[in-house]
PDB file of C-alpha atoms in Angstrom:
ATOM      1  CA  UNK A  20      16.078 151.563  41.021  1.00 76.00           C
ATOM      2  CA  UNK A  21      16.931 152.080  37.339  1.00 84.00           C
ATOM      3  CA  UNK A  22      18.949 155.217  38.165  1.00 86.00           C
ATOM      4  CA  UNK A  23      20.900 153.269  40.760  1.00 91.00           C
ATOM      5  CA  UNK A  24      21.823 150.521  38.299  1.00 90.00           C
ATOM      6  CA  UNK A  25      22.754 152.757  35.381  1.00 90.00           C
ATOM      7  CA  UNK A  26      26.176 153.850  36.602  1.00 93.00           C
ATOM      8  CA  UNK A  27      29.454 152.481  35.145  1.00 94.00           C
ATOM      9  CA  UNK A  28      31.031 151.479  38.475  1.00 95.00           C
ATOM     10  CA  UNK A  29      27.831 149.921  39.831  1.00 95.00           C
ATOM     11  CA  UNK A  30      27.347 147.996  36.583  1.00 93.00           C
ATOM     12  CA  UNK A  31      30.864 146.571  36.996  1.00 94.00           C
ATOM     13  CA  UNK A  32      30.183 145.683  40.639  1.00 95.00           C
ATOM     14  CA  UNK A  33      27.046 143.790  39.605  1.00 94.00           C
ATOM     15  CA  UNK A  34      29.049 141.930  36.928  1.00 92.00           C
ATOM     16  CA  UNK A  35      31.684 140.909  39.487  1.00 93.00           C
ATOM     17  CA  UNK A  36      29.057 139.003  41.495  1.00 91.00           C
ATOM     18  CA  UNK A  37      27.977 136.880  38.508  1.00 87.00           C
ATOM     19  CA  UNK A  38      27.399 133.191  39.069  1.00 85.00           C
ATOM     20  CA  UNK A  39      26.320 133.577  42.671  1.00 87.00           C
ATOM     21  CA  UNK A  40      29.729 134.747  43.865  1.00 90.00           C
ATOM     22  CA  UNK A  41      30.096 136.039  47.388  1.00 94.00           C
ATOM     23  CA  UNK A  42      32.754 138.711  47.819  1.00 96.00           C
ATOM     24  CA  UNK A  43      34.136 141.045  50.415  1.00 95.00           C
ATOM     25  CA  UNK A  44      34.784 144.629  49.384  1.00 93.00           C
ATOM     26  CA  UNK A  45      38.517 143.833  49.490  1.00 93.00           C
ATOM     27  CA  UNK A  46      38.021 140.912  47.085  1.00 95.00           C
ATOM     28  CA  UNK A  47      35.900 143.136  44.880  1.00 96.00           C
ATOM     29  CA  UNK A  48      38.715 145.701  44.911  1.00 95.00           C
ATOM     30  CA  UNK A  49      41.119 143.027  43.647  1.00 94.00           C
ATOM     31  CA  UNK A  50      38.809 142.414  40.686  1.00 92.00           C
ATOM     32  CA  UNK A  51      38.277 146.118  39.981  1.00 94.00           C
ATOM     33  CA  UNK A  52      41.788 147.411  40.585  1.00 92.00           C
ATOM     34  CA  UNK A  53      41.243 150.523  38.466  1.00 92.00           C
ATOM     35  CA  UNK A  54      38.426 151.769  40.733  1.00 95.00           C
ATOM     36  CA  UNK A  55      39.681 153.822  43.721  1.00 96.00           C
ATOM     37  CA  UNK A  56      38.840 152.126  47.029  1.00 94.00           C
ATOM     38  CA  UNK A  57      36.828 155.059  48.361  1.00 95.00           C
ATOM     39  CA  UNK A  58      34.744 155.095  45.178  1.00 96.00           C
ATOM     40  CA  UNK A  59      34.219 151.336  45.350  1.00 96.00           C
ATOM     41  CA  UNK A  60      33.177 151.423  49.014  1.00 95.00           C
ATOM     42  CA  UNK A  61      30.723 154.268  48.290  1.00 96.00           C
ATOM     43  CA  UNK A  62      29.067 152.373  45.429  1.00 97.00           C
ATOM     44  CA  UNK A  63      28.945 149.084  47.370  1.00 97.00           C
ATOM     45  CA  UNK A  64      27.292 151.009  50.211  1.00 96.00           C
ATOM     46  CA  UNK A  65      24.684 152.422  47.833  1.00 96.00           C
ATOM     47  CA  UNK A  66      23.908 148.983  46.381  1.00 96.00           C
ATOM     48  CA  UNK A  67      23.695 147.453  49.858  1.00 96.00           C
ATOM     49  CA  UNK A  68      21.452 150.242  51.177  1.00 96.00           C
ATOM     50  CA  UNK A  69      19.084 149.651  48.258  1.00 95.00           C
ATOM     51  CA  UNK A  70      19.003 145.904  48.945  1.00 94.00           C
ATOM     52  CA  UNK A  71      20.784 144.862  45.744  1.00 95.00           C
ATOM     53  CA  UNK A  72      23.738 143.553  47.758  1.00 96.00           C
ATOM     54  CA  UNK A  73      22.965 141.445  50.801  1.00 95.00           C
ATOM     55  CA  UNK A  74      25.406 141.137  53.713  1.00 95.00           C
ATOM     56  CA  UNK A  75      25.815 137.414  54.327  1.00 94.00           C
ATOM     57  CA  UNK A  76      28.686 137.546  56.790  1.00 93.00           C
ATOM     58  CA  UNK A  77      30.887 139.793  58.892  1.00 92.00           C
ATOM     59  CA  UNK A  78      34.261 139.285  60.491  1.00 91.00           C
ATOM     60  CA  UNK A  79      36.839 141.446  62.230  1.00 88.00           C
ATOM     61  CA  UNK A  80      39.979 142.104  60.190  1.00 85.00           C
ATOM     62  CA  UNK A  81      42.663 144.358  61.691  1.00 87.00           C
ATOM     63  CA  UNK A  82      40.101 146.051  63.949  1.00 86.00           C
ATOM     64  CA  UNK A  83      37.599 146.764  61.171  1.00 87.00           C
ATOM     65  CA  UNK A  84      34.484 144.841  60.203  1.00 88.00           C
ATOM     66  CA  UNK A  85      34.780 143.148  56.827  1.00 92.00           C
ATOM     67  CA  UNK A  86      31.473 142.246  55.223  1.00 94.00           C
ATOM     68  CA  UNK A  87      30.823 139.521  52.696  1.00 96.00           C
ATOM     69  CA  UNK A  88      28.158 140.332  50.127  1.00 97.00           C
ATOM     70  CA  UNK A  89      25.936 138.432  47.731  1.00 96.00           C
ATOM     71  CA  UNK A  90      24.014 139.964  44.843  1.00 94.00           C
ATOM     72  CA  UNK A  91      20.224 139.796  44.722  1.00 92.00           C
ATOM     73  CA  UNK A  92      20.192 139.192  40.967  1.00 87.00           C
ATOM     74  CA  UNK A  93      16.430 139.524  40.618  1.00 85.00           C
ATOM     75  CA  UNK A  94      16.598 143.108  41.879  1.00 88.00           C
ATOM     76  CA  UNK A  95      19.341 144.032  39.392  1.00 88.00           C
ATOM     77  CA  UNK A  96      17.219 143.334  36.327  1.00 85.00           C
ATOM     78  CA  UNK A  97      15.460 146.228  34.675  1.00 87.00           C
ATOM     79  CA  UNK A  98      11.942 144.996  33.999  1.00 87.00           C
ATOM     80  CA  UNK A  99      10.255 145.511  30.635  1.00 89.00           C
ATOM     81  CA  UNK A 100       7.847 147.901  32.390  1.00 92.00           C
ATOM     82  CA  UNK A 101      10.742 149.935  33.837  1.00 91.00           C
ATOM     83  CA  UNK A 102      12.440 150.025  30.431  1.00 91.00           C
ATOM     84  CA  UNK A 103       9.201 151.144  28.767  1.00 94.00           C
ATOM     85  CA  UNK A 104       8.851 153.956  31.329  1.00 94.00           C
ATOM     86  CA  UNK A 105      12.326 155.287  30.555  1.00 94.00           C
ATOM     87  CA  UNK A 106      12.569 158.450  28.482  1.00 94.00           C
ATOM     88  CA  UNK A 107      14.793 158.748  25.418  1.00 95.00           C
ATOM     89  CA  UNK A 108      17.292 160.641  27.597  1.00 95.00           C
ATOM     90  CA  UNK A 109      17.132 157.868  30.223  1.00 93.00           C
ATOM     91  CA  UNK A 110      18.015 155.347  27.500  1.00 94.00           C
ATOM     92  CA  UNK A 111      20.831 157.606  26.304  1.00 95.00           C
ATOM     93  CA  UNK A 112      22.212 157.807  29.851  1.00 93.00           C
ATOM     94  CA  UNK A 113      21.835 154.052  30.383  1.00 92.00           C
ATOM     95  CA  UNK A 114      23.601 153.239  27.130  1.00 94.00           C
ATOM     96  CA  UNK A 115      26.428 155.659  27.979  1.00 94.00           C
ATOM     97  CA  UNK A 116      26.831 154.060  31.428  1.00 93.00           C
ATOM     98  CA  UNK A 117      26.881 150.568  29.906  1.00 93.00           C
ATOM     99  CA  UNK A 118      29.480 151.627  27.313  1.00 94.00           C
ATOM    100  CA  UNK A 119      31.631 153.307  29.963  1.00 94.00           C
ATOM    101  CA  UNK A 120      31.537 150.130  32.060  1.00 92.00           C
ATOM    102  CA  UNK A 121      32.323 148.026  28.984  1.00 93.00           C
ATOM    103  CA  UNK A 122      35.324 150.210  28.058  1.00 94.00           C
ATOM    104  CA  UNK A 123      36.642 150.163  31.636  1.00 92.00           C
ATOM    105  CA  UNK A 124      36.323 146.363  31.860  1.00 92.00           C
ATOM    106  CA  UNK A 125      38.033 145.911  28.478  1.00 94.00           C
ATOM    107  CA  UNK A 126      40.877 148.282  29.407  1.00 93.00           C
ATOM    108  CA  UNK A 127      41.346 146.445  32.729  1.00 91.00           C
ATOM    109  CA  UNK A 128      41.492 143.134  30.829  1.00 93.00           C
ATOM    110  CA  UNK A 129      44.067 144.441  28.314  1.00 94.00           C
ATOM    111  CA  UNK A 130      46.186 145.893  31.144  1.00 93.00           C
ATOM    112  CA  UNK A 131      46.605 142.451  32.753  1.00 92.00           C
ATOM    113  CA  UNK A 132      49.952 140.801  32.079  1.00 94.00           C
ATOM    114  CA  UNK A 133      48.225 137.566  30.994  1.00 94.00           C
ATOM    115  CA  UNK A 134      45.836 139.246  28.519  1.00 95.00           C
ATOM    116  CA  UNK A 135      45.663 137.201  25.313  1.00 96.00           C
ATOM    117  CA  UNK A 136      42.716 138.314  23.173  1.00 96.00           C
ATOM    118  CA  UNK A 137      43.249 135.531  20.634  1.00 96.00           C
ATOM    119  CA  UNK A 138      43.447 132.694  23.170  1.00 96.00           C
ATOM    120  CA  UNK A 139      40.549 134.173  25.146  1.00 95.00           C
ATOM    121  CA  UNK A 140      38.421 134.345  21.970  1.00 95.00           C
ATOM    122  CA  UNK A 141      37.746 138.069  22.442  1.00 95.00           C
ATOM    123  CA  UNK A 142      35.294 139.426  19.909  1.00 93.00           C
ATOM    124  CA  UNK A 143      33.765 142.775  19.123  1.00 91.00           C
ATOM    125  CA  UNK A 144      32.206 142.359  15.737  1.00 91.00           C
ATOM    126  CA  UNK A 145      29.264 144.415  14.553  1.00 93.00           C
ATOM    127  CA  UNK A 146      26.868 142.868  12.053  1.00 93.00           C
ATOM    128  CA  UNK A 147      24.176 144.912  10.316  1.00 95.00           C
ATOM    129  CA  UNK A 148      21.155 142.656   9.668  1.00 95.00           C
ATOM    130  CA  UNK A 149      18.027 143.251   7.603  1.00 95.00           C
ATOM    131  CA  UNK A 150      15.212 141.921   9.792  1.00 96.00           C
ATOM    132  CA  UNK A 151      11.450 142.074   9.664  1.00 96.00           C
ATOM    133  CA  UNK A 152       9.515 142.354  12.908  1.00 96.00           C
ATOM    134  CA  UNK A 153       8.998 138.565  13.062  1.00 98.00           C
ATOM    135  CA  UNK A 154      12.687 137.916  12.241  1.00 97.00           C
ATOM    136  CA  UNK A 155      13.731 140.311  14.999  1.00 97.00           C
ATOM    137  CA  UNK A 156      11.387 138.765  17.577  1.00 97.00           C
ATOM    138  CA  UNK A 157      12.612 135.257  16.713  1.00 98.00           C
ATOM    139  CA  UNK A 158      16.289 136.265  16.932  1.00 97.00           C
ATOM    140  CA  UNK A 159      15.813 138.098  20.237  1.00 95.00           C
ATOM    141  CA  UNK A 160      14.067 135.049  21.711  1.00 96.00           C
ATOM    142  CA  UNK A 161      16.859 132.717  20.511  1.00 97.00           C
ATOM    143  CA  UNK A 162      19.558 134.954  22.000  1.00 96.00           C
ATOM    144  CA  UNK A 163      17.581 135.336  25.232  1.00 93.00           C
ATOM    145  CA  UNK A 164      17.162 131.540  25.543  1.00 96.00           C
ATOM    146  CA  UNK A 165      20.854 130.956  24.897  1.00 96.00           C
ATOM    147  CA  UNK A 166      21.877 133.541  27.502  1.00 94.00           C
ATOM    148  CA  UNK A 167      19.413 132.265  30.103  1.00 92.00           C
ATOM    149  CA  UNK A 168      20.806 128.749  29.689  1.00 95.00           C
ATOM    150  CA  UNK A 169      24.220 129.999  30.902  1.00 94.00           C
ATOM    151  CA  UNK A 170      23.320 132.734  33.395  1.00 88.00           C
ATOM    152  CA  UNK A 171      23.168 130.414  36.398  1.00 87.00           C
ATOM    153  CA  UNK A 172      26.614 128.922  35.743  1.00 91.00           C
ATOM    154  CA  UNK A 173      28.680 129.160  38.905  1.00 90.00           C
ATOM    155  CA  UNK A 174      32.423 129.669  39.234  1.00 90.00           C
ATOM    156  CA  UNK A 175      34.399 126.421  39.131  1.00 92.00           C
ATOM    157  CA  UNK A 176      37.671 125.014  37.832  1.00 95.00           C
ATOM    158  CA  UNK A 177      38.018 125.516  34.108  1.00 94.00           C
ATOM    159  CA  UNK A 178      35.577 128.446  33.963  1.00 94.00           C
ATOM    160  CA  UNK A 179      36.406 132.116  33.590  1.00 92.00           C
ATOM    161  CA  UNK A 180      34.021 135.012  33.911  1.00 90.00           C
ATOM    162  CA  UNK A 181      33.329 136.505  30.473  1.00 92.00           C
ATOM    163  CA  UNK A 182      31.341 139.625  29.720  1.00 91.00           C
ATOM    164  CA  UNK A 183      28.920 139.422  26.798  1.00 92.00           C
ATOM    165  CA  UNK A 184      27.241 142.673  25.791  1.00 91.00           C
ATOM    166  CA  UNK A 185      24.691 142.212  23.040  1.00 89.00           C
ATOM    167  CA  UNK A 186      23.658 145.571  21.638  1.00 89.00           C
ATOM    168  CA  UNK A 187      20.739 145.852  19.253  1.00 88.00           C
ATOM    169  CA  UNK A 188      19.131 148.906  17.701  1.00 87.00           C
ATOM    170  CA  UNK A 189      17.914 150.001  14.276  1.00 90.00           C
ATOM    171  CA  UNK A 190      20.430 152.000  12.238  1.00 88.00           C
ATOM    172  CA  UNK A 191      18.132 153.315   9.524  1.00 86.00           C
ATOM    173  CA  UNK A 192      14.963 155.372   9.593  1.00 79.00           C
ATOM    174  CA  UNK A 193      12.545 153.110   7.728  1.00 65.00           C
TER     175      UNK A 193
END
């Protein structure tokens, strides 16, 4: 399952379903305009075949069947056990896929005619921190609690979908 999730396009597809959204592949294509339709359909098919996307409706549109999907969010999380079983190269590949997805999403945002990084409070600061093991554990728990408190937010008037990508790793060898 980890290999399936660690792909830039599939990561972006998973992000698009945040907040319990239900989407057709056409609606997904409107959100990921930079992804060719054939590529998008292939990756949606892979996620659906693996049970990460659930078909919740079908309707005929111009002679074709259009499916509406919902994400099974529990199945898209990489468990601590799965992460621990990953090799160093697996982590390298996963990080590269996450960064590729992040760059593609940011480029797509900047290419929109209404992009306004200042008004949208865009940030990409990096902060080196000296932390002991207890400091690190406390900070990770605080960030995790803050994120979990917002993860079930659903789309509604006045809300936009933001992408937050916390990245944490040691940068020295001590």
